[in-house]
Amino acid sequence: MQEFEIKFNPIGFVKSSLKKPLELPPKNNPKDFQKWKLKAKKYREKIKNSCCQIVIYPQYQEMLEGIHEFSHIIITYWPHLIQNKKCPCKIKPMGIPHIEPKGIFATCSPIRPNSILISTVKLLNIENNILTVLGFEALHKSPVLDIKPYMPYYHHASNFNIPNWVKYIEQEL
């Protein structure tokens, strides 16, 4: 196997009211798990309804030309607060005790062999080098690596399947 050293240069950063990620649920205590579920619902609702800003460094501002024509964009970013954490092969999705461990590639956990995250967000406004977006889960000061326009014919999947444990997470949280 050939090894490559890969270096990323952020193109900007996130300004958000989200300062820390949602904590994992408590283990082996159903009462505390129910409290955590309420907290998780509020956290996810906050993300869904919160605006934040993506500040693009001035040398990349010209690259934003035309992005305002799209309603949604795809942001690639780095979870800067979890650097140097060992990546397990399997985890319980979102730490939920009654879901069996899944391979890390079957989850959206930010702890990965290469912690590169992506989100599709609604683009609300652009003013100079600052994009205002809705529904972005990135934490404050997260480095932004790339931006792409969301194009349904290119990025859309049809006839897809998701497992029951994902449906549970979507319904319960």
mmCIF file of C-alpha atoms in Angstrom:
data_model
loop_
_atom_site.group_PDB
_atom_site.id
_atom_site.type_symbol
_atom_site.label_atom_id
_atom_site.label_comp_id
_atom_site.label_asym_id
_atom_site.label_seq_id
_atom_site.Cartn_x
_atom_site.Cartn_y
_atom_site.Cartn_z
ATOM 1 C CA MET A 1 0.000 0.000 0.000
ATOM 2 C CA GLN A 2 1.366 3.378 -0.989
ATOM 3 C CA GLU A 3 1.132 6.130 1.625
ATOM 4 C CA PHE A 4 0.527 9.755 0.722
ATOM 5 C CA GLU A 5 0.845 12.809 2.872
ATOM 6 C CA ILE A 6 -2.114 15.050 2.247
ATOM 7 C CA LYS A 7 -2.226 18.650 3.343
ATOM 8 C CA PHE A 8 -5.302 20.863 3.279
ATOM 9 C CA ASN A 9 -5.354 24.626 3.357
ATOM 10 C CA PRO A 10 -8.635 25.959 4.717
ATOM 11 C CA ILE A 11 -10.450 28.432 2.501
ATOM 12 C CA GLY A 12 -12.253 29.975 5.466
ATOM 13 C CA PHE A 13 -13.908 29.229 8.781
ATOM 14 C CA VAL A 14 -17.311 28.995 10.451
ATOM 15 C CA LYS A 15 -18.841 31.617 12.747
ATOM 16 C CA SER A 16 -21.547 29.827 14.703
ATOM 17 C CA SER A 17 -23.341 29.831 18.033
ATOM 18 C CA LEU A 18 -22.493 26.101 18.290
ATOM 19 C CA LYS A 19 -19.423 25.963 20.498
ATOM 20 C CA LYS A 20 -19.360 22.261 21.385
ATOM 21 C CA PRO A 21 -20.824 19.068 19.941
ATOM 22 C CA LEU A 22 -23.758 17.184 21.401
ATOM 23 C CA GLU A 23 -22.511 14.977 24.212
ATOM 24 C CA LEU A 24 -23.028 11.242 23.971
ATOM 25 C CA PRO A 25 -25.941 9.718 25.904
ATOM 26 C CA PRO A 26 -25.400 8.233 29.351
ATOM 27 C CA LYS A 27 -24.900 4.471 29.412
ATOM 28 C CA ASN A 28 -27.153 1.935 31.124
ATOM 29 C CA ASN A 29 -29.631 4.381 32.620
ATOM 30 C CA PRO A 30 -32.992 4.531 30.769
ATOM 31 C CA LYS A 31 -34.181 7.591 32.718
ATOM 32 C CA ASP A 32 -31.038 9.574 31.858
ATOM 33 C CA PHE A 33 -31.290 8.359 28.248
ATOM 34 C CA GLN A 34 -34.780 9.854 27.967
ATOM 35 C CA LYS A 35 -33.433 13.195 29.270
ATOM 36 C CA TRP A 36 -30.591 12.990 26.746
ATOM 37 C CA LYS A 37 -33.083 12.336 23.924
ATOM 38 C CA LEU A 38 -34.872 15.587 24.763
ATOM 39 C CA LYS A 39 -31.553 17.409 24.798
ATOM 40 C CA ALA A 40 -30.589 15.822 21.452
ATOM 41 C CA LYS A 41 -33.921 16.859 19.895
ATOM 42 C CA LYS A 42 -33.392 20.455 21.028
ATOM 43 C CA TYR A 43 -29.822 20.407 19.705
ATOM 44 C CA ARG A 44 -30.902 19.076 16.292
ATOM 45 C CA GLU A 45 -33.794 21.563 16.150
ATOM 46 C CA LYS A 46 -31.369 24.386 16.974
ATOM 47 C CA ILE A 47 -29.114 23.298 14.107
ATOM 48 C CA LYS A 48 -32.003 22.992 11.669
ATOM 49 C CA ASN A 49 -33.255 26.503 12.486
ATOM 50 C CA SER A 50 -29.949 28.319 13.087
ATOM 51 C CA CYS A 51 -28.139 30.605 10.739
ATOM 52 C CA CYS A 52 -24.393 30.815 10.800
ATOM 53 C CA GLN A 53 -21.728 32.415 8.686
ATOM 54 C CA ILE A 54 -18.955 30.991 6.604
ATOM 55 C CA VAL A 55 -16.139 33.502 6.300
ATOM 56 C CA ILE A 56 -14.091 32.916 3.180
ATOM 57 C CA TYR A 57 -10.522 34.193 3.222
ATOM 58 C CA PRO A 58 -10.059 37.193 0.895
ATOM 59 C CA GLN A 59 -7.778 35.352 -1.551
ATOM 60 C CA TYR A 60 -10.650 32.942 -2.309
ATOM 61 C CA GLN A 61 -13.472 35.491 -2.520
ATOM 62 C CA GLU A 62 -13.453 35.642 -6.337
ATOM 63 C CA MET A 63 -14.126 31.879 -6.373
ATOM 64 C CA LEU A 64 -17.600 32.594 -4.943
ATOM 65 C CA GLU A 65 -18.719 34.238 -8.194
ATOM 66 C CA GLY A 66 -22.003 32.612 -9.275
ATOM 67 C CA ILE A 67 -22.628 30.616 -6.089
ATOM 68 C CA HIS A 68 -25.478 33.014 -5.166
ATOM 69 C CA GLU A 69 -27.545 31.453 -7.978
ATOM 70 C CA PHE A 70 -27.908 28.210 -5.985
ATOM 71 C CA SER A 71 -30.341 27.658 -3.121
ATOM 72 C CA HIS A 72 -28.150 25.014 -1.436
ATOM 73 C CA ILE A 73 -24.436 24.387 -1.174
ATOM 74 C CA ILE A 74 -22.282 21.513 0.024
ATOM 75 C CA ILE A 75 -19.649 22.428 2.585
ATOM 76 C CA THR A 76 -16.592 20.276 3.281
ATOM 77 C CA TYR A 77 -15.054 21.072 6.651
ATOM 78 C CA TRP A 78 -12.768 19.815 9.400
ATOM 79 C CA PRO A 79 -13.941 18.942 12.951
ATOM 80 C CA HIS A 80 -11.078 20.822 14.614
ATOM 81 C CA LEU A 81 -12.002 19.934 18.204
ATOM 82 C CA ILE A 82 -11.495 16.182 17.785
ATOM 83 C CA GLN A 83 -7.999 16.111 16.346
ATOM 84 C CA ASN A 84 -5.732 13.256 17.377
ATOM 85 C CA LYS A 85 -8.527 11.007 18.614
ATOM 86 C CA LYS A 86 -8.094 7.330 17.892
ATOM 87 C CA CYS A 87 -10.638 6.089 15.390
ATOM 88 C CA PRO A 88 -12.427 2.912 16.442
ATOM 89 C CA CYS A 89 -13.450 0.354 13.832
ATOM 90 C CA LYS A 90 -17.002 0.195 15.199
ATOM 91 C CA ILE A 91 -19.192 2.492 17.274
ATOM 92 C CA LYS A 92 -22.746 2.698 18.539
ATOM 93 C CA PRO A 93 -24.298 5.380 16.286
ATOM 94 C CA MET A 94 -24.622 8.612 18.285
ATOM 95 C CA GLY A 95 -23.673 6.541 21.341
ATOM 96 C CA ILE A 96 -27.220 5.189 21.588
ATOM 97 C CA PRO A 97 -26.976 2.187 23.929
ATOM 98 C CA HIS A 98 -29.560 -0.093 22.310
ATOM 99 C CA ILE A 99 -28.195 0.220 18.748
ATOM 100 C CA GLU A 100 -25.637 -2.465 17.927
ATOM 101 C CA PRO A 101 -22.146 -1.220 16.990
ATOM 102 C CA LYS A 102 -21.684 -0.399 13.310
ATOM 103 C CA GLY A 103 -18.551 0.035 11.245
ATOM 104 C CA ILE A 104 -17.383 3.647 11.320
ATOM 105 C CA PHE A 105 -17.990 3.968 7.559
ATOM 106 C CA ALA A 106 -21.672 3.104 8.128
ATOM 107 C CA THR A 107 -22.074 6.134 10.415
ATOM 108 C CA CYS A 108 -21.762 9.900 10.226
ATOM 109 C CA SER A 109 -19.477 10.080 13.260
ATOM 110 C CA PRO A 110 -16.934 12.894 13.048
ATOM 111 C CA ILE A 111 -14.279 10.549 14.470
ATOM 112 C CA ARG A 112 -12.970 8.842 11.331
ATOM 113 C CA PRO A 113 -9.640 7.805 9.822
ATOM 114 C CA ASN A 114 -9.742 11.141 7.945
ATOM 115 C CA SER A 115 -12.102 13.456 9.765
ATOM 116 C CA ILE A 116 -13.439 15.284 6.742
ATOM 117 C CA LEU A 117 -17.104 16.185 7.138
ATOM 118 C CA ILE A 118 -19.697 17.355 4.629
ATOM 119 C CA SER A 119 -23.027 19.117 5.004
ATOM 120 C CA THR A 120 -25.604 20.336 2.544
ATOM 121 C CA VAL A 121 -27.021 23.657 3.736
ATOM 122 C CA LYS A 122 -29.413 26.328 2.530
ATOM 123 C CA LEU A 123 -27.616 29.407 1.235
ATOM 124 C CA LEU A 124 -29.426 32.503 2.509
ATOM 125 C CA ASN A 125 -27.121 35.367 1.622
ATOM 126 C CA ILE A 126 -23.692 36.357 0.391
ATOM 127 C CA GLU A 127 -22.091 39.634 1.285
ATOM 128 C CA ASN A 128 -18.543 40.052 0.011
ATOM 129 C CA ASN A 129 -16.672 37.052 1.449
ATOM 130 C CA ILE A 130 -19.311 36.012 4.015
ATOM 131 C CA LEU A 131 -21.942 33.378 3.292
ATOM 132 C CA THR A 132 -24.937 33.106 5.594
ATOM 133 C CA VAL A 133 -26.356 29.595 5.676
ATOM 134 C CA LEU A 134 -29.117 27.687 7.446
ATOM 135 C CA GLY A 135 -28.842 24.253 9.041
ATOM 136 C CA PHE A 136 -25.067 23.896 9.333
ATOM 137 C CA GLU A 137 -23.898 21.598 12.151
ATOM 138 C CA ALA A 138 -20.274 22.776 12.138
ATOM 139 C CA LEU A 139 -18.901 24.205 15.345
ATOM 140 C CA HIS A 140 -17.600 27.736 15.757
ATOM 141 C CA LYS A 141 -14.149 28.176 14.158
ATOM 142 C CA SER A 142 -14.348 24.918 12.164
ATOM 143 C CA PRO A 143 -12.013 25.235 9.158
ATOM 144 C CA VAL A 144 -13.832 25.153 5.819
ATOM 145 C CA LEU A 145 -12.042 23.103 3.155
ATOM 146 C CA ASP A 146 -14.311 23.439 0.123
ATOM 147 C CA ILE A 147 -17.688 24.598 -1.181
ATOM 148 C CA LYS A 148 -19.683 23.094 -4.025
ATOM 149 C CA PRO A 149 -23.125 23.961 -5.354
ATOM 150 C CA TYR A 150 -25.833 21.396 -4.707
ATOM 151 C CA MET A 151 -27.077 20.110 -8.072
ATOM 152 C CA PRO A 152 -29.964 17.630 -7.786
ATOM 153 C CA TYR A 153 -29.197 15.837 -11.034
ATOM 154 C CA TYR A 154 -25.587 15.382 -9.934
ATOM 155 C CA HIS A 155 -25.808 14.849 -6.156
ATOM 156 C CA HIS A 156 -29.257 13.357 -5.785
ATOM 157 C CA ALA A 157 -29.754 9.674 -5.088
ATOM 158 C CA SER A 158 -32.953 7.864 -5.936
ATOM 159 C CA ASN A 159 -34.263 4.457 -4.892
ATOM 160 C CA PHE A 160 -32.037 4.472 -1.825
ATOM 161 C CA ASN A 161 -32.318 2.358 1.322
ATOM 162 C CA ILE A 162 -31.509 3.227 4.891
ATOM 163 C CA PRO A 163 -31.411 0.758 7.796
ATOM 164 C CA ASN A 164 -34.003 0.739 10.566
ATOM 165 C CA TRP A 165 -31.551 2.114 13.134
ATOM 166 C CA VAL A 166 -31.135 5.260 10.997
ATOM 167 C CA LYS A 167 -34.917 5.598 10.725
ATOM 168 C CA TYR A 168 -35.064 5.314 14.538
ATOM 169 C CA ILE A 169 -32.530 8.140 14.932
ATOM 170 C CA GLU A 170 -34.418 10.323 12.434
ATOM 171 C CA GLN A 171 -37.760 9.744 14.191
ATOM 172 C CA GLU A 172 -36.592 9.917 17.799
ATOM 173 C CA LEU A 173 -34.083 12.720 17.584
#
